[in-house]
């Protein structure tokens, strides 16, 4: 198992330079107030992990992975564990950077804004990845991207229609009244999403002809 | 003799192609060459042996164990080279070592780096910067660095120049010095197999059409070259296939010596695997 996780992390490491340069540009933009760093979290971790799917696909790694001990079982599990490691690492880095930028700019740390935005970004990251991974295993990275874009646009259109024609104030009131539970509900729902996504991916991978 | 690989009645259907009742038996300590033209079913058979493809029927035993039931145990002792390049090209040979030492229980880093040195492979360069031949050598080094008992190799010498092919063949011969070890190797570069294979299994259009020892094939089989007049005198049951070329007839016979005794035709040569393949596939009966 560890070998498979290391493979994904080493692939990410090989592209680290590109991501470090991107991060640097965004830090400069954040200092100038043009960008909120917390939005980087979904963008970067999704991009980084999807690139590992692309390399696996184009280098036909999966057929070889299955010829290794416990390959079919561990390949998918390792991808999700590498994702969790990456999300934790990116969250820590982005949180520290956001706190630092906030402190340098205002001499105080804006916890009230940064933490909810971070949690929201984290949730969005897990949501996107939970959809993307089974799609990647099923259709390959090229088609999975189209699936993702379709999902995002469909959700945006549905949300747009709903917010225009439906009065959502009662729902917002309910959400406000349970806001104290969000701290528990959000992590649980993220774990649940990843778990369901993992189980679907595992099923797809087990049936897949390589 | 103990069998290291047994395939019984393997069948697999695709749209437009079918593997039909494949039977293979590889005894311990032997090398089996698996030959056939492109698309004959070599890779599909190998992928079924490794349980990479699904929905096939039949029985596959490796080291006497069912390939699905004992998947992990079996794969600890198998070294694999597949026909396509399969390492993520942004990784380096060093990375491969880091990964494999946590995948195989018996991974031998020292041996792996010895092979890298022997093959003049750079440890720190991304795989994408290596030539096709170097990548193949890296795959072979990886396949044998955990002391496997069986090597399953799909076209391992394809794309290699003659010198690199020679180096690779030497490695296989060194590997087989340990009588516990066996090799199942598919190739359409038949000259490589003439040097190393103990058994030759020939697959065509999803069916095994020939399974013989190398001695039987290269010593007993023969190719008769004769005129049309001579060809017409030969009884049909005395040859396997024939091919008509511009000036002569080429006839594949199962027993050179017996044929020579029966007919007064002097041009009977030993057959090469390449000639055998061409006559078996393109020849008529």
Tab-separated table of C-alpha atoms in Angstrom:
chain	number	residue	atom	x	y	z
A	1	UNK	CA	0.000	0.000	0.000
A	2	UNK	CA	2.701	2.468	1.046
A	3	UNK	CA	4.461	1.974	-2.285
A	4	UNK	CA	1.359	3.003	-4.215
A	5	UNK	CA	0.854	6.120	-2.042
A	6	UNK	CA	4.524	7.021	-2.499
A	7	UNK	CA	4.119	6.682	-6.273
A	8	UNK	CA	1.376	9.338	-6.329
A	9	UNK	CA	3.227	11.632	-3.938
A	10	UNK	CA	6.474	11.292	-5.928
A	11	UNK	CA	4.578	12.199	-9.096
A	12	UNK	CA	3.253	15.303	-7.346
A	13	UNK	CA	6.765	16.097	-6.112
A	14	UNK	CA	8.045	15.993	-9.700
A	15	UNK	CA	5.647	18.799	-10.587
A	16	UNK	CA	6.273	20.754	-7.398
A	17	UNK	CA	8.290	23.484	-9.129
A	18	UNK	CA	5.322	24.490	-11.311
A	19	UNK	CA	2.994	24.590	-8.309
A	20	UNK	CA	5.522	26.542	-6.211
A	21	UNK	CA	5.731	29.202	-8.951
A	22	UNK	CA	1.921	29.392	-9.158
A	23	UNK	CA	1.677	29.673	-5.391
A	24	UNK	CA	4.215	32.495	-5.395
A	25	UNK	CA	2.195	34.441	-7.982
A	26	UNK	CA	-0.987	33.972	-5.916
A	27	UNK	CA	0.777	35.075	-2.712
A	28	UNK	CA	1.812	38.307	-4.442
A	29	UNK	CA	-1.758	38.741	-5.695
A	30	UNK	CA	-3.104	38.066	-2.186
A	31	UNK	CA	-0.838	40.761	-0.751
A	32	UNK	CA	-2.204	43.204	-3.284
A	33	UNK	CA	-5.723	42.232	-2.295
A	34	UNK	CA	-6.543	40.825	-5.737
A	35	UNK	CA	-7.039	37.277	-4.572
A	36	UNK	CA	-8.198	35.297	-1.567
A	37	UNK	CA	-5.692	32.500	-0.987
A	38	UNK	CA	-8.273	30.101	0.437
A	39	UNK	CA	-9.709	29.625	-3.064
A	40	UNK	CA	-6.369	28.168	-4.051
A	41	UNK	CA	-7.000	25.061	-1.994
A	42	UNK	CA	-9.586	23.382	-4.219
A	43	UNK	CA	-7.917	24.607	-7.362
A	44	UNK	CA	-4.449	23.325	-6.491
A	45	UNK	CA	-5.228	20.001	-4.868
A	46	UNK	CA	-7.735	19.045	-7.564
A	47	UNK	CA	-5.301	20.017	-10.296
A	48	UNK	CA	-2.412	18.181	-8.674
A	49	UNK	CA	-4.316	14.943	-8.169
A	50	UNK	CA	-5.941	15.001	-11.601
A	51	UNK	CA	-2.478	15.296	-13.123
A	52	UNK	CA	-1.574	11.964	-11.455
A	53	UNK	CA	-4.619	10.357	-13.109
A	54	UNK	CA	-3.472	11.724	-16.469
A	55	UNK	CA	0.048	10.328	-16.062
A	56	UNK	CA	-1.371	6.943	-14.985
A	57	UNK	CA	-3.651	6.909	-17.992
A	58	UNK	CA	-1.163	7.977	-20.652
A	59	UNK	CA	1.611	5.767	-19.294
A	60	UNK	CA	-0.751	2.781	-18.955
A	61	UNK	CA	0.244	2.389	-15.332
A	62	UNK	CA	-2.975	0.681	-14.217
A	63	UNK	CA	-2.408	-2.589	-16.111
A	64	UNK	CA	1.060	-2.788	-14.576
A	65	UNK	CA	-0.241	-1.846	-11.118
A	66	UNK	CA	-2.550	-4.854	-11.222
A	67	UNK	CA	0.381	-7.139	-11.984
A	68	UNK	CA	1.963	-6.038	-8.666
A	69	UNK	CA	1.082	-7.680	-5.317
A	70	UNK	CA	-2.335	-6.468	-4.172
A	71	UNK	CA	-2.284	-3.978	-7.036
A	72	UNK	CA	-5.981	-3.923	-7.880
A	73	UNK	CA	-6.936	-3.420	-4.247
A	74	UNK	CA	-4.274	-0.902	-3.305
A	75	UNK	CA	-4.190	1.353	-6.372
A	76	UNK	CA	-7.546	2.989	-5.680
A	77	UNK	CA	-7.109	3.073	-1.910
A	78	UNK	CA	-3.692	4.710	-2.314
A	79	UNK	CA	-5.148	7.404	-4.590
A	80	UNK	CA	-7.687	8.415	-1.924
A	81	UNK	CA	-5.122	8.286	0.891
A	82	UNK	CA	-2.672	10.386	-1.157
A	83	UNK	CA	-5.552	12.833	-1.705
A	84	UNK	CA	-6.236	13.079	2.029
A	85	UNK	CA	-2.524	13.643	2.739
A	86	UNK	CA	-2.404	16.318	0.035
A	87	UNK	CA	-5.569	18.075	1.262
A	88	UNK	CA	-4.243	18.173	4.836
A	89	UNK	CA	-0.851	19.488	3.677
A	90	UNK	CA	-2.390	22.152	1.396
A	91	UNK	CA	-4.863	23.204	4.086
A	92	UNK	CA	-2.056	23.706	6.611
A	93	UNK	CA	0.102	25.657	4.139
A	94	UNK	CA	-2.742	27.858	2.873
A	95	UNK	CA	-4.041	28.508	6.412
A	96	UNK	CA	-0.601	29.567	7.640
A	97	UNK	CA	-0.130	31.756	4.559
A	98	UNK	CA	-3.580	33.328	4.945
A	99	UNK	CA	-2.930	34.081	8.632
A	100	UNK	CA	0.476	35.534	7.810
A	101	UNK	CA	-0.858	37.745	5.002
A	102	UNK	CA	-3.734	38.891	7.207
A	103	UNK	CA	-1.319	39.730	10.044
A	104	UNK	CA	1.174	41.539	7.801
A	105	UNK	CA	-1.589	43.626	6.219
A	106	UNK	CA	-3.718	44.465	9.273
A	107	UNK	CA	-1.567	43.470	12.297
A	108	UNK	CA	-4.410	41.157	13.314
A	109	UNK	CA	-5.473	37.713	12.155
A	110	UNK	CA	-8.923	37.740	10.638
A	111	UNK	CA	-10.081	34.359	12.022
A	112	UNK	CA	-13.741	35.148	11.457
A	113	UNK	CA	-13.312	35.407	7.714
A	114	UNK	CA	-10.434	33.069	7.027
A	115	UNK	CA	-11.676	29.968	8.882
A	116	UNK	CA	-15.210	29.780	7.376
A	117	UNK	CA	-13.755	30.446	3.897
A	118	UNK	CA	-11.179	27.703	4.431
A	119	UNK	CA	-13.877	25.258	5.571
A	120	UNK	CA	-16.002	26.156	2.550
A	121	UNK	CA	-13.032	25.666	0.220
A	122	UNK	CA	-12.191	22.374	1.866
A	123	UNK	CA	-15.761	21.204	1.386
A	124	UNK	CA	-15.728	22.251	-2.277
A	125	UNK	CA	-12.408	20.416	-2.776
A	126	UNK	CA	-13.721	17.163	-1.348
A	127	UNK	CA	-16.987	17.519	-3.270
A	128	UNK	CA	-15.222	17.997	-6.617
A	129	UNK	CA	-12.783	15.166	-5.954
A	130	UNK	CA	-15.539	12.812	-4.842
A	131	UNK	CA	-17.188	13.284	-8.232
A	132	UNK	CA	-13.997	13.385	-10.259
A	133	UNK	CA	-12.330	10.164	-9.112
A	134	UNK	CA	-15.047	7.674	-10.044
A	135	UNK	CA	-15.485	9.588	-13.331
A	136	UNK	CA	-11.730	9.271	-13.941
A	137	UNK	CA	-11.739	5.540	-13.298
A	138	UNK	CA	-14.809	5.047	-15.443
A	139	UNK	CA	-14.119	7.320	-18.411
A	140	UNK	CA	-10.419	8.264	-18.234
A	141	UNK	CA	-9.070	11.777	-17.511
A	142	UNK	CA	-10.135	13.417	-20.785
A	143	UNK	CA	-13.810	12.510	-20.534
A	144	UNK	CA	-13.791	12.992	-16.743
A	145	UNK	CA	-12.909	16.662	-17.302
A	146	UNK	CA	-15.950	17.028	-19.543
A	147	UNK	CA	-18.058	15.293	-16.869
A	148	UNK	CA	-16.759	17.735	-14.238
A	149	UNK	CA	-17.448	20.795	-16.373
A	150	UNK	CA	-20.949	19.489	-17.127
A	151	UNK	CA	-21.644	18.930	-13.410
A	152	UNK	CA	-20.336	22.383	-12.406
A	153	UNK	CA	-22.351	24.151	-15.126
A	154	UNK	CA	-25.495	22.140	-14.400
A	155	UNK	CA	-25.255	22.936	-10.680
A	156	UNK	CA	-24.636	26.622	-11.464
A	157	UNK	CA	-27.633	26.787	-13.817
A	158	UNK	CA	-29.920	24.941	-11.365
A	159	UNK	CA	-28.777	27.202	-8.507
A	160	UNK	CA	-29.338	30.266	-10.677
A	161	UNK	CA	-32.864	29.169	-11.593
A	162	UNK	CA	-33.708	28.162	-8.013
A	163	UNK	CA	-32.454	31.403	-6.454
A	164	UNK	CA	-34.331	33.483	-9.048
A	165	UNK	CA	-37.696	31.774	-8.827
A	166	UNK	CA	-37.805	30.202	-5.345
A	167	UNK	CA	-37.840	32.013	-2.021
A	168	UNK	CA	-34.977	30.440	-0.082
A	169	UNK	CA	-35.278	32.532	3.090
A	170	UNK	CA	-36.930	29.736	5.151
A	171	UNK	CA	-34.082	27.374	4.207
A	172	UNK	CA	-31.465	29.996	5.090
A	173	UNK	CA	-33.176	30.500	8.455
A	174	UNK	CA	-33.013	26.752	9.136
A	175	UNK	CA	-29.345	26.651	8.118
A	176	UNK	CA	-28.598	29.628	10.373
A	177	UNK	CA	-30.340	27.972	13.319
A	178	UNK	CA	-28.157	24.882	13.011
A	179	UNK	CA	-24.932	26.765	12.285
A	180	UNK	CA	-23.471	25.568	15.594
A	181	UNK	CA	-23.491	22.014	14.276
A	182	UNK	CA	-21.704	22.842	11.041
A	183	UNK	CA	-18.322	22.281	12.607
A	184	UNK	CA	-19.301	18.633	13.108
A	185	UNK	CA	-21.575	18.216	10.109
A	186	UNK	CA	-19.078	19.457	7.510
A	187	UNK	CA	-16.179	17.127	8.431
A	188	UNK	CA	-18.564	14.170	8.747
A	189	UNK	CA	-20.143	14.888	5.382
A	190	UNK	CA	-16.678	15.239	3.797
A	191	UNK	CA	-15.571	11.864	5.170
A	192	UNK	CA	-18.836	10.336	4.007
A	193	UNK	CA	-18.484	11.795	0.511
A	194	UNK	CA	-14.935	10.508	0.159
A	195	UNK	CA	-15.921	7.084	1.476
A	196	UNK	CA	-18.863	6.704	-0.918
A	197	UNK	CA	-16.704	7.968	-3.776
A	198	UNK	CA	-13.949	5.486	-2.831
A	199	UNK	CA	-16.398	2.583	-2.775
A	200	UNK	CA	-17.752	3.538	-6.225
A	201	UNK	CA	-14.224	3.924	-7.638
A	202	UNK	CA	-13.195	0.579	-6.148
A	203	UNK	CA	-16.181	-1.124	-7.762
A	204	UNK	CA	-15.433	0.453	-11.151
A	205	UNK	CA	-11.730	-0.492	-10.910
A	206	UNK	CA	-12.480	-4.075	-9.901
A	207	UNK	CA	-14.602	-4.577	-12.995
A	208	UNK	CA	-12.375	-2.654	-15.346
A	209	UNK	CA	-10.558	-4.264	-18.285
A	210	UNK	CA	-7.078	-2.777	-18.506
B	1	UNK	CA	8.441	-32.343	-13.380
B	2	UNK	CA	6.754	-29.582	-11.395
B	3	UNK	CA	4.806	-27.060	-13.469
B	4	UNK	CA	5.248	-23.401	-12.661
B	5	UNK	CA	2.488	-22.200	-14.978
B	6	UNK	CA	-0.598	-24.077	-16.136
B	7	UNK	CA	-3.325	-22.611	-18.301
B	8	UNK	CA	-6.300	-24.833	-19.054
B	9	UNK	CA	-9.058	-24.071	-21.533
B	10	UNK	CA	-8.650	-20.307	-21.320
B	11	UNK	CA	-11.347	-18.513	-23.308
B	12	UNK	CA	-12.063	-14.831	-23.666
B	13	UNK	CA	-14.426	-13.130	-26.081
B	14	UNK	CA	-14.125	-9.629	-27.487
B	15	UNK	CA	-16.023	-8.037	-30.319
B	16	UNK	CA	-14.350	-9.514	-33.372
B	17	UNK	CA	-11.729	-11.551	-31.521
B	18	UNK	CA	-11.767	-14.636	-29.377
B	19	UNK	CA	-9.212	-16.600	-27.362
B	20	UNK	CA	-10.219	-20.232	-27.775
B	21	UNK	CA	-9.291	-22.990	-25.344
B	22	UNK	CA	-5.736	-21.893	-24.667
B	23	UNK	CA	-3.685	-24.578	-22.929
B	24	UNK	CA	-0.152	-23.857	-21.757
B	25	UNK	CA	2.147	-25.832	-19.474
B	26	UNK	CA	5.483	-24.410	-18.394
B	27	UNK	CA	7.678	-26.711	-16.280
B	28	UNK	CA	9.925	-25.275	-13.573
B	29	UNK	CA	13.351	-24.115	-14.721
B	30	UNK	CA	12.308	-23.697	-18.347
B	31	UNK	CA	11.832	-20.832	-20.783
B	32	UNK	CA	8.755	-20.834	-22.963
B	33	UNK	CA	8.642	-18.641	-26.051
B	34	UNK	CA	5.139	-17.539	-26.939
B	35	UNK	CA	5.045	-16.562	-30.593
B	36	UNK	CA	2.442	-15.301	-33.001
B	37	UNK	CA	1.771	-12.330	-35.245
B	38	UNK	CA	0.439	-9.033	-33.907
B	39	UNK	CA	-3.148	-9.414	-32.765
B	40	UNK	CA	-2.896	-13.219	-32.441
B	41	UNK	CA	-3.783	-13.117	-28.733
B	42	UNK	CA	-0.371	-13.083	-26.985
B	43	UNK	CA	-1.008	-9.985	-24.876
B	44	UNK	CA	-4.578	-11.043	-24.048
B	45	UNK	CA	-3.292	-14.418	-22.818
B	46	UNK	CA	-0.642	-12.729	-20.677
B	47	UNK	CA	-3.171	-10.273	-19.279
B	48	UNK	CA	-5.459	-13.176	-18.349
B	49	UNK	CA	-2.582	-15.002	-16.633
B	50	UNK	CA	-1.931	-11.846	-14.602
B	51	UNK	CA	-5.674	-11.329	-14.023
B	52	UNK	CA	-5.469	-7.871	-15.594
B	53	UNK	CA	-8.432	-8.560	-17.877
B	54	UNK	CA	-11.805	-9.759	-16.658
B	55	UNK	CA	-14.546	-12.158	-17.706
B	56	UNK	CA	-12.376	-14.934	-19.049
B	57	UNK	CA	-13.096	-18.582	-18.419
B	58	UNK	CA	-10.764	-21.491	-17.772
B	59	UNK	CA	-8.263	-22.347	-15.105
B	60	UNK	CA	-4.941	-20.622	-14.539
B	61	UNK	CA	-2.475	-21.899	-11.974
B	62	UNK	CA	0.831	-20.301	-11.123
B	63	UNK	CA	3.175	-22.152	-8.721
B	64	UNK	CA	0.288	-24.631	-8.431
B	65	UNK	CA	-2.038	-21.916	-7.043
B	66	UNK	CA	-5.176	-20.411	-8.551
B	67	UNK	CA	-4.278	-17.021	-10.060
B	68	UNK	CA	-7.345	-15.228	-8.662
B	69	UNK	CA	-7.548	-16.819	-5.244
B	70	UNK	CA	-3.862	-16.417	-4.403
B	71	UNK	CA	-3.293	-13.199	-6.320
B	72	UNK	CA	-1.063	-11.462	-3.752
B	73	UNK	CA	1.035	-14.516	-2.883
B	74	UNK	CA	1.619	-15.328	-6.557
B	75	UNK	CA	2.481	-11.787	-7.586
B	76	UNK	CA	5.164	-11.473	-4.901
B	77	UNK	CA	7.108	-14.067	-6.923
B	78	UNK	CA	6.424	-12.838	-10.449
B	79	UNK	CA	8.389	-10.260	-12.412
B	80	UNK	CA	6.467	-8.570	-15.200
B	81	UNK	CA	7.268	-6.570	-18.315
B	82	UNK	CA	4.208	-5.532	-20.313
B	83	UNK	CA	4.239	-4.618	-23.983
B	84	UNK	CA	3.517	-0.918	-23.457
B	85	UNK	CA	5.699	1.448	-21.435
B	86	UNK	CA	4.074	1.582	-18.040
B	87	UNK	CA	6.115	3.698	-15.633
B	88	UNK	CA	4.831	7.263	-15.142
B	89	UNK	CA	7.362	9.148	-17.196
B	90	UNK	CA	7.906	11.993	-14.726
B	91	UNK	CA	9.363	9.556	-12.198
B	92	UNK	CA	13.052	8.659	-12.057
B	93	UNK	CA	14.683	5.204	-11.675
B	94	UNK	CA	15.443	6.297	-8.091
B	95	UNK	CA	11.718	6.867	-7.513
B	96	UNK	CA	10.970	3.384	-8.863
B	97	UNK	CA	13.240	1.953	-6.169
B	98	UNK	CA	11.476	4.023	-3.467
B	99	UNK	CA	8.107	2.736	-4.668
B	100	UNK	CA	9.000	-0.912	-5.234
B	101	UNK	CA	10.688	-1.448	-1.897
B	102	UNK	CA	7.293	-0.851	-0.297
B	103	UNK	CA	5.447	-3.055	-2.788
B	104	UNK	CA	7.572	-6.217	-2.922
B	105	UNK	CA	8.577	-7.974	0.294
B	106	UNK	CA	11.792	-9.245	-1.314
B	107	UNK	CA	12.760	-6.073	-3.148
B	108	UNK	CA	16.549	-5.900	-3.386
B	109	UNK	CA	17.654	-2.278	-3.798
B	110	UNK	CA	21.303	-3.283	-4.056
B	111	UNK	CA	20.558	-5.634	-6.945
B	112	UNK	CA	18.358	-3.021	-8.626
B	113	UNK	CA	21.095	-0.386	-8.543
B	114	UNK	CA	23.589	-2.986	-9.784
B	115	UNK	CA	21.377	-3.522	-12.832
B	116	UNK	CA	21.057	0.237	-13.317
B	117	UNK	CA	24.867	0.463	-13.376
B	118	UNK	CA	25.214	-2.593	-15.653
B	119	UNK	CA	22.680	-1.117	-18.066
B	120	UNK	CA	24.216	2.398	-17.795
B	121	UNK	CA	20.872	3.812	-16.664
B	122	UNK	CA	20.932	7.190	-14.885
B	123	UNK	CA	19.231	6.950	-11.481
B	124	UNK	CA	18.176	10.588	-11.227
B	125	UNK	CA	16.892	11.394	-14.682
B	126	UNK	CA	13.171	11.468	-15.428
B	127	UNK	CA	12.044	8.381	-17.344
B	128	UNK	CA	10.711	10.620	-20.122
B	129	UNK	CA	14.295	11.621	-20.963
B	130	UNK	CA	15.363	7.988	-21.487
B	131	UNK	CA	15.405	6.337	-24.905
B	132	UNK	CA	12.953	3.542	-25.684
B	133	UNK	CA	15.688	0.944	-25.242
B	134	UNK	CA	16.754	2.410	-21.888
B	135	UNK	CA	13.154	2.415	-20.659
B	136	UNK	CA	12.805	-1.243	-21.603
B	137	UNK	CA	16.003	-2.056	-19.734
B	138	UNK	CA	14.668	-0.189	-16.701
B	139	UNK	CA	11.467	-2.239	-16.844
B	140	UNK	CA	13.484	-5.460	-17.039
B	141	UNK	CA	15.751	-4.382	-14.149
B	142	UNK	CA	12.613	-3.668	-12.100
B	143	UNK	CA	11.067	-7.033	-13.041
B	144	UNK	CA	14.018	-9.039	-11.735
B	145	UNK	CA	15.092	-7.076	-8.658
B	146	UNK	CA	12.776	-8.803	-6.192
B	147	UNK	CA	14.170	-12.287	-6.915
B	148	UNK	CA	11.050	-13.569	-8.704
B	149	UNK	CA	10.603	-17.233	-9.528
B	150	UNK	CA	8.732	-16.553	-12.744
B	151	UNK	CA	9.209	-13.821	-15.307
B	152	UNK	CA	6.257	-12.981	-17.530
B	153	UNK	CA	7.488	-10.840	-20.358
B	154	UNK	CA	5.401	-9.391	-23.160
B	155	UNK	CA	7.619	-8.346	-26.068
B	156	UNK	CA	10.541	-7.359	-23.825
B	157	UNK	CA	12.981	-6.942	-26.701
B	158	UNK	CA	10.696	-4.973	-29.022
B	159	UNK	CA	12.279	-1.669	-29.977
B	160	UNK	CA	15.737	-2.627	-28.749
B	161	UNK	CA	18.795	-2.463	-30.975
B	162	UNK	CA	20.768	-5.727	-31.458
B	163	UNK	CA	23.311	-4.846	-28.762
B	164	UNK	CA	20.677	-4.011	-26.163
B	165	UNK	CA	18.758	-7.161	-27.151
B	166	UNK	CA	21.872	-9.200	-26.593
B	167	UNK	CA	22.376	-7.663	-23.141
B	168	UNK	CA	18.774	-8.435	-22.236
B	169	UNK	CA	18.998	-12.033	-23.483
B	170	UNK	CA	22.158	-12.468	-21.354
B	171	UNK	CA	20.226	-11.273	-18.301
B	172	UNK	CA	17.477	-13.811	-18.961
B	173	UNK	CA	20.030	-16.583	-19.348
B	174	UNK	CA	21.675	-15.532	-16.089
B	175	UNK	CA	18.258	-15.499	-14.412
B	176	UNK	CA	17.487	-19.028	-15.556
B	177	UNK	CA	20.764	-20.358	-14.097
B	178	UNK	CA	18.781	-20.781	-10.894
B	179	UNK	CA	16.803	-23.909	-11.706
B	180	UNK	CA	13.904	-22.735	-9.559
B	181	UNK	CA	13.235	-19.898	-12.005
B	182	UNK	CA	11.236	-19.930	-15.245
B	183	UNK	CA	10.397	-17.462	-17.995
B	184	UNK	CA	7.294	-17.061	-20.112
B	185	UNK	CA	8.213	-14.706	-22.905
B	186	UNK	CA	6.125	-13.486	-25.795
B	187	UNK	CA	7.885	-12.104	-28.807
B	188	UNK	CA	7.618	-11.737	-32.512
B	189	UNK	CA	11.389	-11.313	-32.731
B	190	UNK	CA	11.791	-15.027	-33.153
B	191	UNK	CA	15.588	-15.070	-33.424
B	192	UNK	CA	15.810	-14.149	-29.723
B	193	UNK	CA	13.721	-17.167	-28.813
B	194	UNK	CA	15.774	-19.521	-30.971
B	195	UNK	CA	18.660	-18.815	-28.609
B	196	UNK	CA	16.970	-19.146	-25.257
B	197	UNK	CA	13.574	-20.880	-25.340
B	198	UNK	CA	13.189	-24.512	-24.263
B	199	UNK	CA	9.591	-24.615	-25.468
B	200	UNK	CA	7.840	-22.776	-28.255
B	201	UNK	CA	4.097	-22.177	-28.145
B	202	UNK	CA	2.584	-20.711	-31.281
B	203	UNK	CA	-0.694	-18.823	-31.143
B	204	UNK	CA	-2.634	-17.773	-34.207
B	205	UNK	CA	-5.995	-16.066	-34.388
B	206	UNK	CA	-6.726	-16.822	-30.718
B	207	UNK	CA	-5.838	-20.526	-30.932
B	208	UNK	CA	-2.720	-22.459	-29.996
B	209	UNK	CA	-1.624	-24.114	-33.222
B	210	UNK	CA	1.678	-25.597	-32.108
B	211	UNK	CA	3.466	-26.455	-28.880
B	212	UNK	CA	6.862	-28.141	-29.150
B	213	UNK	CA	10.280	-28.160	-27.595
B	214	UNK	CA	12.847	-26.012	-29.362
B	215	UNK	CA	14.845	-29.153	-30.286
B	216	UNK	CA	11.818	-30.790	-31.880
B	217	UNK	CA	11.118	-27.702	-33.932
B	218	UNK	CA	14.598	-26.782	-34.988
B	219	UNK	CA	16.013	-30.285	-35.370
B	220	UNK	CA	13.034	-32.299	-36.699
B	221	UNK	CA	10.991	-29.771	-38.653
B	222	UNK	CA	12.252	-28.752	-42.034
B	223	UNK	CA	11.619	-26.552	-45.011
B	224	UNK	CA	11.674	-28.214	-48.406
B	225	UNK	CA	12.349	-26.066	-51.440
B	226	UNK	CA	11.397	-27.674	-54.721
B	227	UNK	CA	9.948	-27.200	-58.199
B	228	UNK	CA	6.286	-27.496	-59.144
B	229	UNK	CA	6.900	-30.943	-60.641
B	230	UNK	CA	8.494	-32.247	-57.445
B	231	UNK	CA	5.747	-30.664	-55.325
B	232	UNK	CA	3.060	-32.498	-57.273
B	233	UNK	CA	4.718	-35.836	-56.440
B	234	UNK	CA	4.478	-35.226	-52.667
B	235	UNK	CA	1.648	-36.833	-50.724
B	236	UNK	CA	-0.476	-34.176	-48.926
B	237	UNK	CA	-0.223	-35.943	-45.587
B	238	UNK	CA	3.584	-35.697	-45.665
B	239	UNK	CA	3.663	-31.928	-45.180
B	240	UNK	CA	1.984	-29.408	-42.899
B	241	UNK	CA	1.739	-26.326	-45.114
B	242	UNK	CA	3.201	-25.043	-48.381
B	243	UNK	CA	3.774	-21.649	-49.910
B	244	UNK	CA	4.230	-20.949	-53.583
B	245	UNK	CA	6.795	-18.273	-54.378
B	246	UNK	CA	7.852	-16.918	-57.753
B	247	UNK	CA	10.384	-19.636	-58.578
B	248	UNK	CA	9.791	-22.461	-56.148
B	249	UNK	CA	7.558	-24.138	-53.603
B	250	UNK	CA	8.378	-23.920	-49.900
B	251	UNK	CA	7.009	-26.840	-47.931
B	252	UNK	CA	6.892	-27.219	-44.162
B	253	UNK	CA	7.506	-30.796	-43.037
B	254	UNK	CA	7.319	-32.222	-39.531
B	255	UNK	CA	10.164	-34.706	-39.904
B	256	UNK	CA	13.034	-33.771	-42.182
B	257	UNK	CA	14.786	-37.102	-42.017
B	258	UNK	CA	11.688	-39.201	-42.725
B	259	UNK	CA	10.805	-36.925	-45.631
B	260	UNK	CA	14.301	-37.201	-47.010
B	261	UNK	CA	14.113	-40.986	-46.919
B	262	UNK	CA	10.782	-41.066	-48.737
B	263	UNK	CA	11.378	-38.481	-51.437
B	264	UNK	CA	14.285	-37.801	-53.678
B	265	UNK	CA	14.444	-34.080	-52.948
B	266	UNK	CA	17.748	-32.748	-51.656
B	267	UNK	CA	16.981	-29.193	-50.658
B	268	UNK	CA	15.635	-29.735	-47.140
B	269	UNK	CA	16.873	-27.184	-44.623
B	270	UNK	CA	16.393	-26.788	-40.914
B	271	UNK	CA	13.643	-24.301	-40.256
B	272	UNK	CA	13.914	-20.996	-38.457
B	273	UNK	CA	11.073	-19.822	-36.227
B	274	UNK	CA	10.484	-16.963	-38.595
B	275	UNK	CA	10.019	-19.320	-41.564
B	276	UNK	CA	7.805	-21.524	-39.414
B	277	UNK	CA	5.617	-18.550	-38.474
B	278	UNK	CA	5.286	-17.366	-42.064
B	279	UNK	CA	4.470	-20.836	-43.408
B	280	UNK	CA	2.028	-21.661	-40.622
B	281	UNK	CA	0.161	-18.385	-41.083
B	282	UNK	CA	0.460	-17.699	-44.783
B	283	UNK	CA	0.895	-21.232	-46.061
B	284	UNK	CA	-1.789	-23.368	-47.671
B	285	UNK	CA	-2.638	-27.022	-47.219
